[in-house]
PDB file of C-alpha atoms and ligand atoms in Angstrom:
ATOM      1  CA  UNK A 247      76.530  -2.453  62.238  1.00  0.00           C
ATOM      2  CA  UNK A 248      77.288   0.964  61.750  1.00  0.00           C
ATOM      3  CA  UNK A 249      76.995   4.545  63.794  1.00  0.00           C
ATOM      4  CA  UNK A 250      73.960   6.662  62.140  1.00  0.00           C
ATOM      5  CA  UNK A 251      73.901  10.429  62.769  1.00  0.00           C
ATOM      6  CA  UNK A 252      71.394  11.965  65.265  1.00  0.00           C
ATOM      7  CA  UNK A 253      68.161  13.678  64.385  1.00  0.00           C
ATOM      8  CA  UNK A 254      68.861  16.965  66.238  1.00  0.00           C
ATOM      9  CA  UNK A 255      66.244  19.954  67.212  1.00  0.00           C
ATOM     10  CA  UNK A 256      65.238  21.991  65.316  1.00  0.00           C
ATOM     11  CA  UNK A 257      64.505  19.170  62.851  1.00  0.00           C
ATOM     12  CA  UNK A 258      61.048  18.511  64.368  1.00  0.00           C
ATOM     13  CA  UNK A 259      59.709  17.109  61.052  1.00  0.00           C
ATOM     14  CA  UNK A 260      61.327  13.931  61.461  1.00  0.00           C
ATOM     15  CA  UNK A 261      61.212  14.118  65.528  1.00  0.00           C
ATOM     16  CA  UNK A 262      57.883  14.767  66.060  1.00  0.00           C
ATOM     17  CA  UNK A 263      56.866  11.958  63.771  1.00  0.00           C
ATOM     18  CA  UNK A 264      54.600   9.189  65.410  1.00  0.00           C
ATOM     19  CA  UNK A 265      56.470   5.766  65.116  1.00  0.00           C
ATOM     20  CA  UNK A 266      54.937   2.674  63.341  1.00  0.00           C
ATOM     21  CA  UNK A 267      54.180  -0.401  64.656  1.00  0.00           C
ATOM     22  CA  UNK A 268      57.077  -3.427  63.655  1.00  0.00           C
ATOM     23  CA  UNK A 269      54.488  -6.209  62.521  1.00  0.00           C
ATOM     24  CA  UNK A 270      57.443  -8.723  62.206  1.00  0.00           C
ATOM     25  CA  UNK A 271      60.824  -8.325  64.611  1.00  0.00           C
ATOM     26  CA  UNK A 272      63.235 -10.433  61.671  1.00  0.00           C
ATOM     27  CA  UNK A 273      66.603  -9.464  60.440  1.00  0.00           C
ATOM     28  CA  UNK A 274      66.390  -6.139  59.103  1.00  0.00           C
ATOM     29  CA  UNK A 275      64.934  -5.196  62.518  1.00  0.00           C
ATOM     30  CA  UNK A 276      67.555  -6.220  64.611  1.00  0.00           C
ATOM     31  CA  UNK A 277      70.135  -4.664  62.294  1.00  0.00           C
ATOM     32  CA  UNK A 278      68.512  -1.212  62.845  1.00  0.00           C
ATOM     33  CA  UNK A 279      68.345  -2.680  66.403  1.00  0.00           C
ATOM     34  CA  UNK A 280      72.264  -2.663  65.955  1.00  0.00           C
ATOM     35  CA  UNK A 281      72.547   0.050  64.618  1.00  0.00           C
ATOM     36  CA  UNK A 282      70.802   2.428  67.230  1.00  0.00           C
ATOM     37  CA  UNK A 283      72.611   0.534  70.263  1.00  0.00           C
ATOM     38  CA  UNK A 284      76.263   1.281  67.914  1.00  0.00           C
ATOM     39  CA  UNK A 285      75.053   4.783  67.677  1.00  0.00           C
ATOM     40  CA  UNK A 286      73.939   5.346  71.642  1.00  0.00           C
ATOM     41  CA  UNK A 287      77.162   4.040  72.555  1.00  0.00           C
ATOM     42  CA  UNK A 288      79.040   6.242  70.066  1.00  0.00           C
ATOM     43  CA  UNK A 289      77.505   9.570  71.318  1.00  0.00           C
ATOM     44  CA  UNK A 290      76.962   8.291  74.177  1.00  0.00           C
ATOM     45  CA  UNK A 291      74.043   7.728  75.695  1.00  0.00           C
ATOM     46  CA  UNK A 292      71.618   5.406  78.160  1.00  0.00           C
ATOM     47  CA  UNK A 293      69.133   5.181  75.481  1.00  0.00           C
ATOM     48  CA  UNK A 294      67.986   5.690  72.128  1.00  0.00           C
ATOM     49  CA  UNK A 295      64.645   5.490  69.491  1.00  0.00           C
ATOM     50  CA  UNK A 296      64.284   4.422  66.082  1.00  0.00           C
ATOM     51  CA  UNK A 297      63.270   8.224  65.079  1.00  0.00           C
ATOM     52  CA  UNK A 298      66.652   9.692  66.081  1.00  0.00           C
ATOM     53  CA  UNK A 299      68.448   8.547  63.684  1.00  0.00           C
ATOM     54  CA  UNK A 300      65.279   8.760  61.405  1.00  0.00           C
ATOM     55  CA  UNK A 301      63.728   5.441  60.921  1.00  0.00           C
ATOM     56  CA  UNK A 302      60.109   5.383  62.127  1.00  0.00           C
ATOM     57  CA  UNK A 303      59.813   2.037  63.402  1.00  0.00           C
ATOM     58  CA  UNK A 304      58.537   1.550  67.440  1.00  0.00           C
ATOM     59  CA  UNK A 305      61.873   0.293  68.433  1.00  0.00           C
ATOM     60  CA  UNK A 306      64.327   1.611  71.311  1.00  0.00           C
ATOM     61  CA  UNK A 307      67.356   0.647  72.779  1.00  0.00           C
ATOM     62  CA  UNK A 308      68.850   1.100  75.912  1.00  0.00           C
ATOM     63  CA  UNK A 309      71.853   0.473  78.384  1.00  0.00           C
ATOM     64  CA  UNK A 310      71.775   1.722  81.612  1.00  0.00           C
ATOM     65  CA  UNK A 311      75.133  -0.425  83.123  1.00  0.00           C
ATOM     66  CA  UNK A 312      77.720   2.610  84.397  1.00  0.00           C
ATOM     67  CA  UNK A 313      81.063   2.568  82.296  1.00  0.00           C
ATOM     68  CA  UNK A 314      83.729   0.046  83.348  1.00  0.00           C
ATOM     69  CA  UNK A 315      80.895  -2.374  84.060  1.00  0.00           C
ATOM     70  CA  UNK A 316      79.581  -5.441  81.631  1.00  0.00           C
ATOM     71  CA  UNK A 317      77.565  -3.496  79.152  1.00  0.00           C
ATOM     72  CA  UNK A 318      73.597  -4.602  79.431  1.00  0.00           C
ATOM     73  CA  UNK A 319      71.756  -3.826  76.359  1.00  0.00           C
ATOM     74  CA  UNK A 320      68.416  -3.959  76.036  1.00  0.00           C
ATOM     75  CA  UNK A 321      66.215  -4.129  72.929  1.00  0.00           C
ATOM     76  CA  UNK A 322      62.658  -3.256  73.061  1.00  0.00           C
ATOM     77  CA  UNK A 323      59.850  -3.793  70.042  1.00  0.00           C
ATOM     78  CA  UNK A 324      56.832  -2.183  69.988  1.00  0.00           C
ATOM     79  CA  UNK A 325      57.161  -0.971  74.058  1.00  0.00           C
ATOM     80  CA  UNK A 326      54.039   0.455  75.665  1.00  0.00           C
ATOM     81  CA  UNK A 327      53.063   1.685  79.512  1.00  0.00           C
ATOM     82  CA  UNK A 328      50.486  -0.683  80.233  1.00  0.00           C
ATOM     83  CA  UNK A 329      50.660   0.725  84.404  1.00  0.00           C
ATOM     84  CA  UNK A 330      51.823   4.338  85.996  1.00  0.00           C
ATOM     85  CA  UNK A 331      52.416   4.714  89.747  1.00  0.00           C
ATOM     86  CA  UNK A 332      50.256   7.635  90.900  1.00  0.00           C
ATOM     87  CA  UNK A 333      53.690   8.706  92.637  1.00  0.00           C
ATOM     88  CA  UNK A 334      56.024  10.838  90.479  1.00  0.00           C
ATOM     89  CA  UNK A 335      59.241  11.693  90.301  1.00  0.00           C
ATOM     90  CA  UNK A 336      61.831  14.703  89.102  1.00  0.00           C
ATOM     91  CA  UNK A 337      64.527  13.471  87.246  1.00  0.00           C
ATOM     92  CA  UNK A 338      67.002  15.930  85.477  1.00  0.00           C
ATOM     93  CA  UNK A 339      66.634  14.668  81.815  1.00  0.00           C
ATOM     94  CA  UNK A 340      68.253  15.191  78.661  1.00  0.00           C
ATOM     95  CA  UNK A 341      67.973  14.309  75.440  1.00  0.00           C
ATOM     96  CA  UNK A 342      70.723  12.907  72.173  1.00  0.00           C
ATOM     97  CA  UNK A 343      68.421  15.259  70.095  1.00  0.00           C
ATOM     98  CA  UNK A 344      68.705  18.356  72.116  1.00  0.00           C
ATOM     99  CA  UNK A 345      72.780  18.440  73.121  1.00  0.00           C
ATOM    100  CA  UNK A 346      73.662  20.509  75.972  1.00  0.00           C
ATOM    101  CA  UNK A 347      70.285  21.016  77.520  1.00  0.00           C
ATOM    102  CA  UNK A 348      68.973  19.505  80.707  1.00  0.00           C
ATOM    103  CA  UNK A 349      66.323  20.138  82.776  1.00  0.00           C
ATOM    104  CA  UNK A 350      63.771  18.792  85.412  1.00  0.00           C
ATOM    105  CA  UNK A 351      60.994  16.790  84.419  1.00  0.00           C
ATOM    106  CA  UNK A 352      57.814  15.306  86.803  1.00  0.00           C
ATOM    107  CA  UNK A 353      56.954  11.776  85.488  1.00  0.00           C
ATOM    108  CA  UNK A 354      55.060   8.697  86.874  1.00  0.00           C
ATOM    109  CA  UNK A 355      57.735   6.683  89.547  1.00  0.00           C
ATOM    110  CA  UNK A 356      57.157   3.362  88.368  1.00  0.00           C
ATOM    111  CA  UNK A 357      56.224   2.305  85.020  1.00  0.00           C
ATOM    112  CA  UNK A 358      55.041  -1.244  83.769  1.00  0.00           C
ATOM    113  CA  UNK A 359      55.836  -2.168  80.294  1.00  0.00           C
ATOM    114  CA  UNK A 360      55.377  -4.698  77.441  1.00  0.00           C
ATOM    115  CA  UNK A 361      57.356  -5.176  74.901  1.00  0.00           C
ATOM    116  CA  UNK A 362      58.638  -7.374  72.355  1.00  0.00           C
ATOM    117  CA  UNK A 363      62.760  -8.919  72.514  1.00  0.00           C
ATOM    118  CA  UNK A 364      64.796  -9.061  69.622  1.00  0.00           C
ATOM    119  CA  UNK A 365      63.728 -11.828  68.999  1.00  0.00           C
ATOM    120  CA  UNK A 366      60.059 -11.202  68.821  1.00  0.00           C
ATOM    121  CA  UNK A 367      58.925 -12.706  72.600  1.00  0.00           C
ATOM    122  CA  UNK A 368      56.800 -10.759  74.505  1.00  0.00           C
ATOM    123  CA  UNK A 369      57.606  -9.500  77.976  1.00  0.00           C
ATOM    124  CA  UNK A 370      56.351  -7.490  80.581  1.00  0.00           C
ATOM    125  CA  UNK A 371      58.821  -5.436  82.769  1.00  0.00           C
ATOM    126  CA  UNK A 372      58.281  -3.309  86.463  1.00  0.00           C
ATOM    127  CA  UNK A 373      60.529  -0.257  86.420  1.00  0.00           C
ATOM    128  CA  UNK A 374      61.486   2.201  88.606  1.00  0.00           C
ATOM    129  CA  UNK A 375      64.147   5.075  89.327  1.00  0.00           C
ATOM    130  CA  UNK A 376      66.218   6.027  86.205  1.00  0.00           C
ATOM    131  CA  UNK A 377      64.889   2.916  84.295  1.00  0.00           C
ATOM    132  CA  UNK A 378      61.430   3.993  84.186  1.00  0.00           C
ATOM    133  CA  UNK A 379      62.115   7.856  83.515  1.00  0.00           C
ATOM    134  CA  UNK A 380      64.184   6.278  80.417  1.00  0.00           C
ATOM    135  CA  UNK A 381      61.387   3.907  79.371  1.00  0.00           C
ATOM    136  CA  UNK A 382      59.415   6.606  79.282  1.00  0.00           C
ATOM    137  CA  UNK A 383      61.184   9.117  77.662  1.00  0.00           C
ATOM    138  CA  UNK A 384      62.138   6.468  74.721  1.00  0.00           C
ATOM    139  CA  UNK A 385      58.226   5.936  74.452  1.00  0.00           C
ATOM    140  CA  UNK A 386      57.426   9.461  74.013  1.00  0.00           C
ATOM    141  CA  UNK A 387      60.336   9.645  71.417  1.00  0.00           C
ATOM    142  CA  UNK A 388      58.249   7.025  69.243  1.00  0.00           C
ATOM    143  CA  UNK A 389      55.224   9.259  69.801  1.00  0.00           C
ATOM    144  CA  UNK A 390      56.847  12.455  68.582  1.00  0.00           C
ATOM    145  CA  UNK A 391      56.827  13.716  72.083  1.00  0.00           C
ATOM    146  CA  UNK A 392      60.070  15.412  73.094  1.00  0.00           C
ATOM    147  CA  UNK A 393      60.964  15.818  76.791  1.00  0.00           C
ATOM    148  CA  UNK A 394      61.134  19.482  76.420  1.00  0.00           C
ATOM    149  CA  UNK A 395      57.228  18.798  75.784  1.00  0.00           C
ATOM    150  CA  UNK A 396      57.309  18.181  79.744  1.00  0.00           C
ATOM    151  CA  UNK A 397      59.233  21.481  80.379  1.00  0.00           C
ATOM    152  CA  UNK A 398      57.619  25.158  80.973  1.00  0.00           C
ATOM    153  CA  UNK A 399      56.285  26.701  77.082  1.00  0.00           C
ATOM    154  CA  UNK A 400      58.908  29.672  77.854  1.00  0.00           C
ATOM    155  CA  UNK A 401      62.119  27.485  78.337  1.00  0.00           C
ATOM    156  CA  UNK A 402      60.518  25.281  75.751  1.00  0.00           C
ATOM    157  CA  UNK A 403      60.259  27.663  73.045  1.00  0.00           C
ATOM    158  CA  UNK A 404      64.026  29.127  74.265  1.00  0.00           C
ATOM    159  CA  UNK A 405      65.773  26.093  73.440  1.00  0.00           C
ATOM    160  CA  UNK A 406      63.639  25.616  70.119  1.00  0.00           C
ATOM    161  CA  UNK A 407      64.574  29.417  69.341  1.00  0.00           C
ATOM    162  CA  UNK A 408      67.810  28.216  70.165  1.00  0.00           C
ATOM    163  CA  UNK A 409      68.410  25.033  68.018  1.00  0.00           C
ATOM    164  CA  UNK A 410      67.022  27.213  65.205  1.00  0.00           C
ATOM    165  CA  UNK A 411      69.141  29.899  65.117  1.00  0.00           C
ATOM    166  CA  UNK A 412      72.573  27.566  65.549  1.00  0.00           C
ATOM    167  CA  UNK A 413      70.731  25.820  62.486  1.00  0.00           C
ATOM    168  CA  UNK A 414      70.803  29.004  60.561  1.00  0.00           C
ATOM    169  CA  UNK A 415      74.536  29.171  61.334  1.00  0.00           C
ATOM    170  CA  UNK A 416      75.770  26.189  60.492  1.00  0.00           C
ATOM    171  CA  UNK A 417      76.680  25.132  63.803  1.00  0.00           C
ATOM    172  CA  UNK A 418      74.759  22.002  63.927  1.00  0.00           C
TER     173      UNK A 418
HETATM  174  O1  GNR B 647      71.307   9.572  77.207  1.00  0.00           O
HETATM  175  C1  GNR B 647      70.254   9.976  77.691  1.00  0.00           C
HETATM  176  N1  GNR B 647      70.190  10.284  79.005  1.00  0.00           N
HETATM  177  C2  GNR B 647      69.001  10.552  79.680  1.00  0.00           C
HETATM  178  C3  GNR B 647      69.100  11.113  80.944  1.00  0.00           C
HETATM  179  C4  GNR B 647      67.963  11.362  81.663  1.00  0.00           C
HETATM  180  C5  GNR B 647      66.738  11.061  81.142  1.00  0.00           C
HETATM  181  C6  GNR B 647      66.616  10.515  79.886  1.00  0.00           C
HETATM  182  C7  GNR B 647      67.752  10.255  79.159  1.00  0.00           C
HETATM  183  S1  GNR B 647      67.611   9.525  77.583  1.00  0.00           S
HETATM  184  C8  GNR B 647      69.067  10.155  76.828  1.00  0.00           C
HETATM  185  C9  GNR B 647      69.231   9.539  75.455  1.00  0.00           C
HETATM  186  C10 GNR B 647      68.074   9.945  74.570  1.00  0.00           C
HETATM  187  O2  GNR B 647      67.949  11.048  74.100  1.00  0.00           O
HETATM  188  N2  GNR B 647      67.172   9.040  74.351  1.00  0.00           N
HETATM  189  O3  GNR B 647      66.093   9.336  73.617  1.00  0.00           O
HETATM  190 NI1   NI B 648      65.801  11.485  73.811  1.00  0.00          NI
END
């Protein structure tokens, strides 16, 4: 188990890759598994995909337990929105990708999803509240979709111009 770097703007060759499905969850899944949850706790964060730390595989990981409490990890193969709520919601995302940039975004309230365990057994979860805004941020993530996707074209192509130009730099 090891912490990976982070696949950060403006490297949208790897991020805006579409994710593969993972035919078989076995061993060498569940060590990238381990890997990504090492790495989201490292940076941290509440969640994680396969593609940020480069590996196209439709795998995400995700712990949404507040520090101090018994971590809760979750592990989710192949996830996909099988239901939206009609209701939305704002929630002020960000992103492991993008440091130091949040904004609003309007997504479906409630979210159900199927997925596979790591141990290859298929569920079927109802979220809601931060849960399903994570869910489905993770799911565009193994689309190529990027929250800032969900943001306004002129504070979209800001915080590209942004990434790019501390890229140039070296400051990344
Ligand atoms: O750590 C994260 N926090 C977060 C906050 C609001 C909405 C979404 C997220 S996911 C993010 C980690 C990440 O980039 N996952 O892809
Ligand atoms: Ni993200």
């Amino acid at each position: 188990m090891s912490v990976k770097p982070i696949i950060l703007l403006p490297d949208e060759k790897i991020l805006r890759q579409v994710s593969k499905p993972v035919k078989q969850v076995d061993t060498a899944t569940r060590s990238i598994f381990d890997d990504m949850l090492e790495t989201m706790y490292a940076a941290p964060g509440i969640g994680l995909a396969a593609i940020q730390i480069g590996v196209a595989q439709r795998l995400v990981v995700l712990d949404l337990s507040k520090t101090g409490e018994t971590p809760k990890p979750m592990f989710l193969a192949n996830p996909s929105i099988v239901w939206s709520s009609p209701e939305e919601s704002d929630y002020e995302e960000g992103c492991l990708s993008i440091p130091d940039f949040y904004e609003m975004v309007q997504r479906p309230k409630e979210v159900k999803v199927q997925f596979q365990d790591r141990n290859g057994e298929a569920h079927e979860i109802h979220a809601a509240g931060l849960l399903a805004t994570c869910l489905q941020h993770e799911i565009d993530h193994l689309n190529g979709v990027l929250f800032i996707d969900h943001i306004s074209r002129l504070k979209r192509a800001r915080v590209i111009k942004k990434f790019q130009k501390a890229d140039k730099l070296g400051r990344l």
